[in-house]
C-alpha cells in the first residue's frame, strides 16, 4: 500500500511544491509575527479553496486530455472574446509568474546569504547578486533536461524535507493547543492589515497552479480511469502542504521581533529550538523552497503559452523552452539587482491574490461545458463551492487593489 502511494505521488505534490515557496515561508512567518495564531483560519480557507479548484483542474486534464488554456481558447468561439481571453490569461500568468519567479529566487537567495557573506559583484556600476545567478542556473539545468520524472523526483524530495523540518519545528515550539484551535476556526480580520490575509490566500491558492496541474496530470496518468487516484494524491498533497504553512505561522508566532528584513530575523524563532543551528536550518529550508518554486513557475508559464497558441510540441521543444527561459531570466534579473527580497516576495503573493479571480472564473466556466467534460462536468455542489470561492476571491482582490491604490 505504501509502495503504491509513493508510486502515485506526482502532480499534486508538484502543486504543493509550487506554493510551499519562499513566499509561503515569508508571508506565513510575518503573519505569525504580527498576528500570532489569529490568522490560521485564513490558511484553512485557502486549503479548502485550493483542493476545490485544483480538483477541477486535474479533472479537466484527465477527462479532456487538454490543459486549461487550450480548452478556454477552443471553447470561446467569438474572435474578439477569444483574443480577449488569451490576452487576459497570458497577462495574468506571465506578469504574475515573473513577479512570483523573482520572489522565488529572492527567497532562495535569502537562505544562502546567511551562509555566504558578500555575494555581490560589480558590473557596469551595478551590484549583481551572484547567488541569484546560481539559483537560476540550478533551475535552468533541471528544466533544460526536459524530463518530467527528473523534475518530479527533484521537487518531491525537496518538499518532503521541507515538510518534515517545519512541522517538527512547530511542534518543538510547544504552542498552546487551545489558541491554535481558536485561530483555525474563529475568523479574525485585522482592520488595517487586509494585505496579510490576501498574501496568505495568494501564497496557497496560486493561479498558475491551475494551469500547471491540468497539464501535468496528462504526463503522469493515462486518463479518466485514473481520476480517483489523482484526487487521492491531490488531497493528501494539499493538506500536507497546508499543514506546513500552518506550522510556519506557528513558528513565526514565536519570533520576538517587530520587523523582518532577512533570513537572520526569520531564524530567531528557531534559535530556542536549534541554538546556533537555527540560521542553517532555515537557510536550507528557504533555499529548497526557492528552488522548487523557481522550477514550477516558468514551467507553468510555458504550459499556458503552449495552450493559448495551440502548440503540439511538449516540454522538450524549442518554443516551450524559450518561454520558461524568458520567465526565469527576467526573474533572475529582478532578483539580482538589489531589490529588497522581502518586498519582492510579499508583492508576488499579493499579485497572486489579485490575479486569482480571473483564472478561477475561466476554470469555473469551462468545468460546466458538457461538450468538454460530459458526465464529469461540475455538479451543483461543486458549482456552489466554486462560486463561493470565486466571489470571495473577487472581494479580496478588490479590497487588495483598493488598499494598494488608496492606502
Coordinates of C-alpha atoms in Angstrom, one line a residue:
X1 CA 0.0 0.0 0.0
X2 CA 2.8 2.4 0.9
X3 CA 4.7 1.5 -2.2
X4 CA 1.6 2.1 -4.3
X5 CA 1.1 5.5 -2.7
X6 CA 4.6 6.7 -3.4
X7 CA 4.3 5.4 -6.9
X8 CA 1.3 7.7 -7.4
X9 CA 2.9 10.8 -5.9
X10 CA 3.3 13.4 -8.7
X11 CA 1.3 16.4 -9.9
X12 CA -0.4 17.1 -6.6
X13 CA 2.9 17.2 -4.8
X14 CA 4.3 19.5 -7.5
X15 CA 1.4 21.8 -6.8
X16 CA 2.4 21.7 -3.2
X17 CA 6.0 22.4 -4.2
X18 CA 4.8 25.4 -6.1
X19 CA 3.0 27.0 -3.2
X20 CA 5.5 26.0 -0.4
X21 CA 7.9 28.5 -1.7
X22 CA 9.8 31.5 -0.2
X23 CA 6.5 33.4 -0.3
X24 CA 4.9 30.9 2.0
X25 CA 7.8 31.0 4.4
X26 CA 8.0 34.8 4.4
X27 CA 4.3 35.7 4.4
X28 CA 3.3 33.0 6.9
X29 CA 6.2 34.0 9.2
X30 CA 5.1 37.6 9.0
X31 CA 1.5 36.6 9.8
X32 CA 2.7 34.7 12.8
X33 CA 5.0 37.6 14.0
X34 CA 2.3 40.3 13.6
X35 CA -0.9 38.4 14.5
X36 CA 0.1 35.2 16.4
X37 CA -2.3 32.4 15.7
X38 CA -5.3 34.7 14.8
X39 CA -4.9 34.3 11.0
X40 CA -4.7 30.5 11.0
X41 CA -8.3 30.4 9.7
X42 CA -7.1 32.1 6.5
X43 CA -5.0 29.0 5.8
X44 CA -7.9 26.7 6.5
X45 CA -10.0 28.6 3.9
X46 CA -7.0 28.6 1.5
X47 CA -6.5 24.9 1.8
X48 CA -10.2 24.2 1.1
X49 CA -10.2 26.6 -1.9
X50 CA -7.0 25.0 -3.3
X51 CA -8.5 21.5 -3.1
X52 CA -11.7 22.5 -4.8
X53 CA -10.0 24.4 -7.6
X54 CA -7.1 22.0 -8.2
X55 CA -9.5 19.0 -8.3
X56 CA -11.4 20.8 -11.1
X57 CA -8.1 21.4 -12.9
X58 CA -7.0 17.8 -12.6
X59 CA -10.4 16.5 -13.7
X60 CA -10.3 18.8 -16.7
X61 CA -6.8 17.5 -17.7
X62 CA -7.7 13.8 -17.3
X63 CA -11.1 13.8 -18.9
X64 CA -10.5 16.2 -21.8
X65 CA -6.8 15.4 -22.3
X66 CA -6.2 19.2 -22.7
X67 CA -4.8 22.0 -20.5
X68 CA -6.9 24.9 -19.1
X69 CA -5.5 27.5 -21.6
X70 CA -6.0 25.2 -24.6
X71 CA -9.6 24.4 -23.5
X72 CA -10.6 28.0 -23.0
X73 CA -9.2 29.1 -26.4
X74 CA -11.1 26.3 -28.1
X75 CA -14.4 26.9 -26.3
X76 CA -14.6 30.7 -26.8
X77 CA -15.9 31.0 -30.4
X78 CA -16.2 34.7 -30.9
X79 CA -12.9 36.0 -32.3
X80 CA -12.8 39.2 -30.1
X81 CA -13.7 37.3 -27.0
X82 CA -11.2 34.6 -27.8
X83 CA -8.3 37.0 -28.2
X84 CA -9.5 38.9 -25.1
X85 CA -9.4 35.6 -23.1
X86 CA -5.9 34.8 -24.5
X87 CA -4.7 38.3 -23.6
X88 CA -6.1 38.0 -20.0
X89 CA -4.6 34.6 -19.5
X90 CA -1.2 35.5 -20.9
X91 CA -1.1 38.8 -19.0
X92 CA -2.2 37.2 -15.7
X93 CA 0.2 34.3 -15.9
X94 CA 3.3 35.9 -17.5
X95 CA 3.2 39.0 -15.3
X96 CA 2.2 37.1 -12.2
X97 CA 4.8 34.4 -12.8
X98 CA 7.6 36.8 -13.5
X99 CA 6.8 38.6 -10.1
X100 CA 6.5 35.2 -8.5
X101 CA 9.7 33.9 -10.0
X102 CA 11.6 37.0 -8.7
X103 CA 10.2 36.2 -5.3
X104 CA 11.2 32.5 -5.6
X105 CA 14.8 33.3 -6.5
X106 CA 15.0 36.1 -3.9
X107 CA 13.8 33.6 -1.2
X108 CA 16.5 31.1 -2.2
X109 CA 19.0 33.9 -2.0
X110 CA 17.8 34.8 1.5
X111 CA 18.6 31.3 2.5
X112 CA 22.1 31.3 1.0
X113 CA 23.0 34.8 2.2
X114 CA 23.1 33.6 5.8
X115 CA 25.8 31.1 4.7
X116 CA 27.7 33.1 2.2
X117 CA 28.9 36.7 3.0
X118 CA 29.3 39.4 0.4
X119 CA 27.7 37.7 -2.5
X120 CA 27.7 40.8 -4.7
X121 CA 29.9 41.6 -7.7
X122 CA 30.1 44.9 -9.6
X123 CA 29.2 45.1 -13.3
X124 CA 28.9 48.5 -15.2
X125 CA 28.2 50.3 -11.9
X126 CA 25.5 47.9 -10.8
X127 CA 25.9 45.4 -8.0
X128 CA 24.7 41.9 -9.0
X129 CA 23.9 39.2 -6.5
X130 CA 25.8 36.1 -7.8
X131 CA 23.5 33.9 -5.6
X132 CA 20.5 34.7 -7.8
X133 CA 22.6 33.6 -10.8
X134 CA 23.5 30.3 -9.0
X135 CA 19.9 29.5 -8.2
X136 CA 18.8 30.4 -11.7
X137 CA 21.4 28.1 -13.1
X138 CA 20.2 25.2 -11.0
X139 CA 16.6 25.8 -12.0
X140 CA 17.7 26.2 -15.7
X141 CA 19.6 22.9 -15.6
X142 CA 16.7 20.9 -14.2
X143 CA 14.2 22.4 -16.6
X144 CA 16.5 22.0 -19.6
X145 CA 16.8 18.3 -19.1
X146 CA 13.1 18.3 -20.1
X147 CA 12.3 15.1 -18.4
X148 CA 9.1 15.0 -16.3
X149 CA 10.3 12.3 -14.0
X150 CA 13.5 14.2 -13.1
X151 CA 11.6 17.3 -12.3
X152 CA 9.0 15.3 -10.3
X153 CA 11.6 13.4 -8.2
X154 CA 13.6 16.6 -7.5
X155 CA 10.7 18.5 -6.3
X156 CA 9.1 15.7 -4.3
X157 CA 12.4 15.1 -2.4
X158 CA 12.7 18.8 -1.5
X159 CA 9.0 19.1 -0.4
X160 CA 9.4 16.1 1.9
X161 CA 12.5 17.6 3.5
X162 CA 10.8 21.0 4.0
X163 CA 7.7 19.5 5.4
X164 CA 9.4 17.4 8.0
X165 CA 11.6 20.3 9.0
X166 CA 8.9 22.9 9.5
X167 CA 6.3 20.6 11.1
X168 CA 8.9 19.3 13.7
X169 CA 10.0 22.9 14.3
X170 CA 6.4 23.9 15.0
X171 CA 5.8 21.0 17.4
X172 CA 9.0 21.8 19.3
X173 CA 7.8 25.4 20.0
X174 CA 5.2 23.8 22.3
X175 CA 2.4 26.1 21.2
X176 CA -0.9 26.5 23.2
X177 CA -3.2 24.0 21.5
X178 CA -6.3 25.9 22.6
X179 CA -5.0 29.1 20.9
X180 CA -4.2 27.2 17.8
X181 CA -7.7 25.6 17.6
X182 CA -9.3 29.1 18.2
X183 CA -7.1 30.6 15.4
X184 CA -8.1 27.8 13.0
X185 CA -11.8 28.1 13.4
X186 CA -12.6 31.6 14.7
X187 CA -12.1 34.1 11.9
X188 CA -10.4 37.4 13.0
X189 CA -9.9 40.0 10.3
X190 CA -7.3 42.7 11.1
X191 CA -8.9 46.1 10.1
X192 CA -5.6 47.6 8.9
X193 CA -3.9 44.6 7.5
X194 CA -6.1 43.1 4.8
X195 CA -3.0 42.6 2.7
X196 CA -1.7 39.9 5.0
X197 CA -4.9 37.9 4.5
X198 CA -4.6 38.4 0.8
X199 CA -1.0 37.3 0.9
X200 CA -1.9 34.1 2.8
X201 CA -4.5 33.3 0.2
X202 CA -2.2 34.2 -2.7
X203 CA 0.6 32.1 -1.3
X204 CA -1.6 29.0 -1.2
X205 CA -4.2 29.3 -4.0
X206 CA -1.6 30.0 -6.7
X207 CA -3.3 30.9 -10.0
X208 CA -0.6 29.3 -12.2
X209 CA -1.0 26.0 -10.4
X210 CA -4.5 25.6 -12.1
X211 CA -2.8 25.6 -15.5
X212 CA 0.2 23.5 -14.3
X213 CA -2.0 20.8 -12.7
X214 CA -4.3 20.4 -15.7
X215 CA -1.2 19.9 -17.9
X216 CA 0.9 17.6 -15.6
X217 CA -1.8 15.0 -14.9
X218 CA -1.5 14.1 -18.6
X219 CA 2.2 13.5 -18.1
X220 CA 1.6 11.2 -15.1
X221 CA -1.6 9.3 -15.8
X222 CA -3.4 7.8 -18.8
X223 CA -6.9 9.4 -18.5
X224 CA -10.2 9.4 -16.7
X225 CA -9.7 5.9 -15.4
X226 CA -7.0 7.4 -13.0
X227 CA -9.2 10.2 -11.7
X228 CA -9.8 8.5 -8.3
X229 CA -6.0 8.1 -7.9
X230 CA -5.3 11.7 -8.9
X231 CA -7.9 13.0 -6.5
X232 CA -6.5 11.0 -3.6
X233 CA -2.9 12.1 -4.3
X234 CA -4.1 15.7 -4.6
X235 CA -6.0 15.8 -1.3
X236 CA -3.0 14.3 0.6
X237 CA -0.5 16.7 -1.0
X238 CA -2.5 19.9 -0.5
X239 CA -3.4 19.0 3.1
X240 CA 0.3 18.3 3.9
X241 CA 1.3 21.5 2.2
X242 CA -1.3 23.4 4.2
X243 CA 0.0 21.9 7.4
X244 CA 3.5 23.1 6.5
X245 CA 2.1 26.6 6.0
X246 CA 0.3 26.4 9.4
X247 CA 3.5 25.2 11.0
X248 CA 5.4 28.2 9.6
X249 CA 2.8 30.6 11.1
X250 CA 3.2 28.8 14.5
X251 CA 7.0 29.2 14.3
X252 CA 6.5 32.8 13.3
X253 CA 4.4 33.5 16.4
X254 CA 7.5 32.6 18.5
X255 CA 9.6 35.3 16.9
X256 CA 10.1 38.2 19.3
X257 CA 10.8 40.9 16.7
X258 CA 8.6 43.5 15.1
X259 CA 10.5 43.8 11.8
X260 CA 11.8 41.1 9.4
X261 CA 14.4 42.1 6.8
X262 CA 16.5 39.0 6.3
X263 CA 17.0 35.3 7.0
X264 CA 18.6 36.0 10.3
X265 CA 15.4 37.7 11.5
X266 CA 13.4 34.7 10.4
X267 CA 15.7 32.3 12.2
X268 CA 15.2 34.0 15.6
X269 CA 12.1 32.0 16.1
X270 CA 14.0 28.7 15.7
X271 CA 17.0 29.7 17.9
X272 CA 15.5 28.4 21.2
X273 CA 15.0 25.0 19.5
X274 CA 18.1 24.6 17.4
X275 CA 20.6 27.1 19.1
X276 CA 23.2 28.3 16.6
X277 CA 21.9 25.8 14.0
X278 CA 18.7 27.9 13.6
X279 CA 20.1 30.0 10.8
X280 CA 21.4 27.0 8.9
X281 CA 18.1 25.1 9.3
X282 CA 16.1 28.0 8.0
X283 CA 18.6 28.7 5.3
X284 CA 18.4 25.2 3.9
X285 CA 14.6 25.4 4.1
X286 CA 14.4 28.7 2.2
X287 CA 16.9 27.5 -0.4
X288 CA 14.9 24.3 -1.1
X289 CA 11.7 26.3 -1.2
X290 CA 13.2 28.8 -3.6
X291 CA 14.4 26.0 -6.0
X292 CA 11.0 24.1 -6.0
X293 CA 9.0 27.2 -6.9
X294 CA 11.7 28.6 -9.2
X295 CA 11.2 25.5 -11.3
X296 CA 7.4 25.3 -11.3
X297 CA 6.6 29.0 -12.1
X298 CA 8.4 29.0 -15.5
X299 CA 7.1 25.6 -16.3
X300 CA 3.5 26.7 -15.7
X301 CA 4.0 29.8 -17.9
X302 CA 5.3 27.7 -20.7
X303 CA 2.2 25.4 -20.5
X304 CA -0.1 28.4 -20.6
X305 CA 1.6 29.9 -23.7
X306 CA 1.6 26.4 -25.3
X307 CA -2.2 26.1 -24.7
X308 CA -3.0 29.6 -25.8
X309 CA -1.3 29.2 -29.2
X310 CA -2.1 25.5 -29.7
X311 CA 1.5 24.2 -29.9
X312 CA 1.7 20.5 -30.3
X313 CA 5.2 20.0 -29.0
X314 CA 5.8 19.4 -25.4
X315 CA 8.3 20.1 -22.6
X316 CA 11.4 19.4 -24.7
X317 CA 10.5 21.6 -27.7
X318 CA 12.4 24.9 -28.5
X319 CA 9.2 27.1 -28.3
X320 CA 8.4 25.7 -24.8
X321 CA 11.9 26.2 -23.6
X322 CA 12.1 29.8 -24.9
X323 CA 9.0 30.7 -22.7
X324 CA 10.3 29.3 -19.5
X325 CA 13.8 30.7 -20.2
X326 CA 12.2 34.2 -20.6
X327 CA 10.3 33.9 -17.3
X328 CA 13.3 32.5 -15.5
X329 CA 15.7 35.1 -17.0
X330 CA 13.5 38.1 -16.0
X331 CA 13.1 36.6 -12.6
X332 CA 16.8 36.4 -12.2
X333 CA 17.3 39.9 -13.4
X334 CA 14.8 41.4 -10.9
X335 CA 16.2 39.3 -8.1
X336 CA 19.9 40.1 -8.7
X337 CA 19.7 43.9 -8.9
X338 CA 19.4 44.6 -5.2
X339 CA 15.7 45.0 -4.6
X340 CA 14.6 44.1 -1.1
X341 CA 13.8 40.3 -1.3
X342 CA 11.1 40.5 1.4
X343 CA 9.3 43.3 -0.6
X344 CA 9.5 41.3 -3.8
X345 CA 8.2 38.1 -2.2
X346 CA 5.3 39.9 -0.5
X347 CA 4.4 41.7 -3.7
X348 CA 4.3 38.4 -5.6
X349 CA 1.9 36.9 -3.1
X350 CA -0.4 39.9 -3.2
X351 CA -0.3 39.9 -7.0
X352 CA -1.3 36.2 -6.9
X353 CA -4.3 37.1 -4.8
X354 CA -5.4 39.8 -7.2
X355 CA -5.0 37.6 -10.3
X356 CA -6.8 34.5 -8.9
X357 CA -10.4 35.7 -9.7
X358 CA -9.6 36.0 -13.4
X359 CA -8.2 32.4 -13.7
X360 CA -10.8 30.9 -11.3
X361 CA -13.7 32.3 -13.4
X362 CA -12.2 30.8 -16.6
X363 CA -11.9 27.4 -14.9
X364 CA -15.4 27.6 -13.4
X365 CA -16.9 28.3 -16.8
X366 CA -15.0 25.5 -18.6
X367 CA -15.9 23.0 -15.9
X368 CA -19.6 23.4 -16.8
X369 CA -19.2 22.7 -20.5
X370 CA -20.9 19.4 -21.4
X371 CA -19.0 19.2 -24.7
X372 CA -15.7 19.2 -22.8
X373 CA -16.4 17.0 -19.8
X374 CA -19.7 15.2 -20.4
X375 CA -20.9 13.5 -17.2
X376 CA -17.7 14.7 -15.4
X377 CA -18.7 18.3 -15.5
X378 CA -19.3 20.1 -12.2
X379 CA -22.2 19.0 -10.0
X380 CA -24.4 21.5 -8.2
X381 CA -22.4 21.1 -5.0
X382 CA -19.1 21.7 -6.9
X383 CA -20.6 24.7 -8.6
X384 CA -21.8 26.1 -5.2
X385 CA -18.3 25.6 -3.7
X386 CA -16.6 27.1 -6.7
X387 CA -19.0 30.1 -6.7
X388 CA -18.3 30.9 -3.1
X389 CA -14.5 30.7 -3.8
X390 CA -14.7 32.9 -6.9
X391 CA -16.9 35.5 -5.2
X392 CA -14.6 35.5 -2.1
X393 CA -11.5 35.9 -4.4
X394 CA -13.1 38.8 -6.2
X395 CA -14.0 40.6 -2.9
X396 CA -10.5 40.0 -1.6
X397 CA -8.9 41.1 -4.8
X398 CA -10.9 44.3 -5.0
X399 CA -10.1 45.0 -1.3
X400 CA -6.4 44.4 -2.0
X401 CA -6.5 46.7 -5.1
X402 CA -8.3 49.4 -3.1
X403 CA -5.8 49.2 -0.2
X404 CA -2.8 49.4 -2.6
X405 CA -4.2 52.4 -4.5
X406 CA -5.8 54.4 -1.8
X407 CA -4.0 53.1 1.3

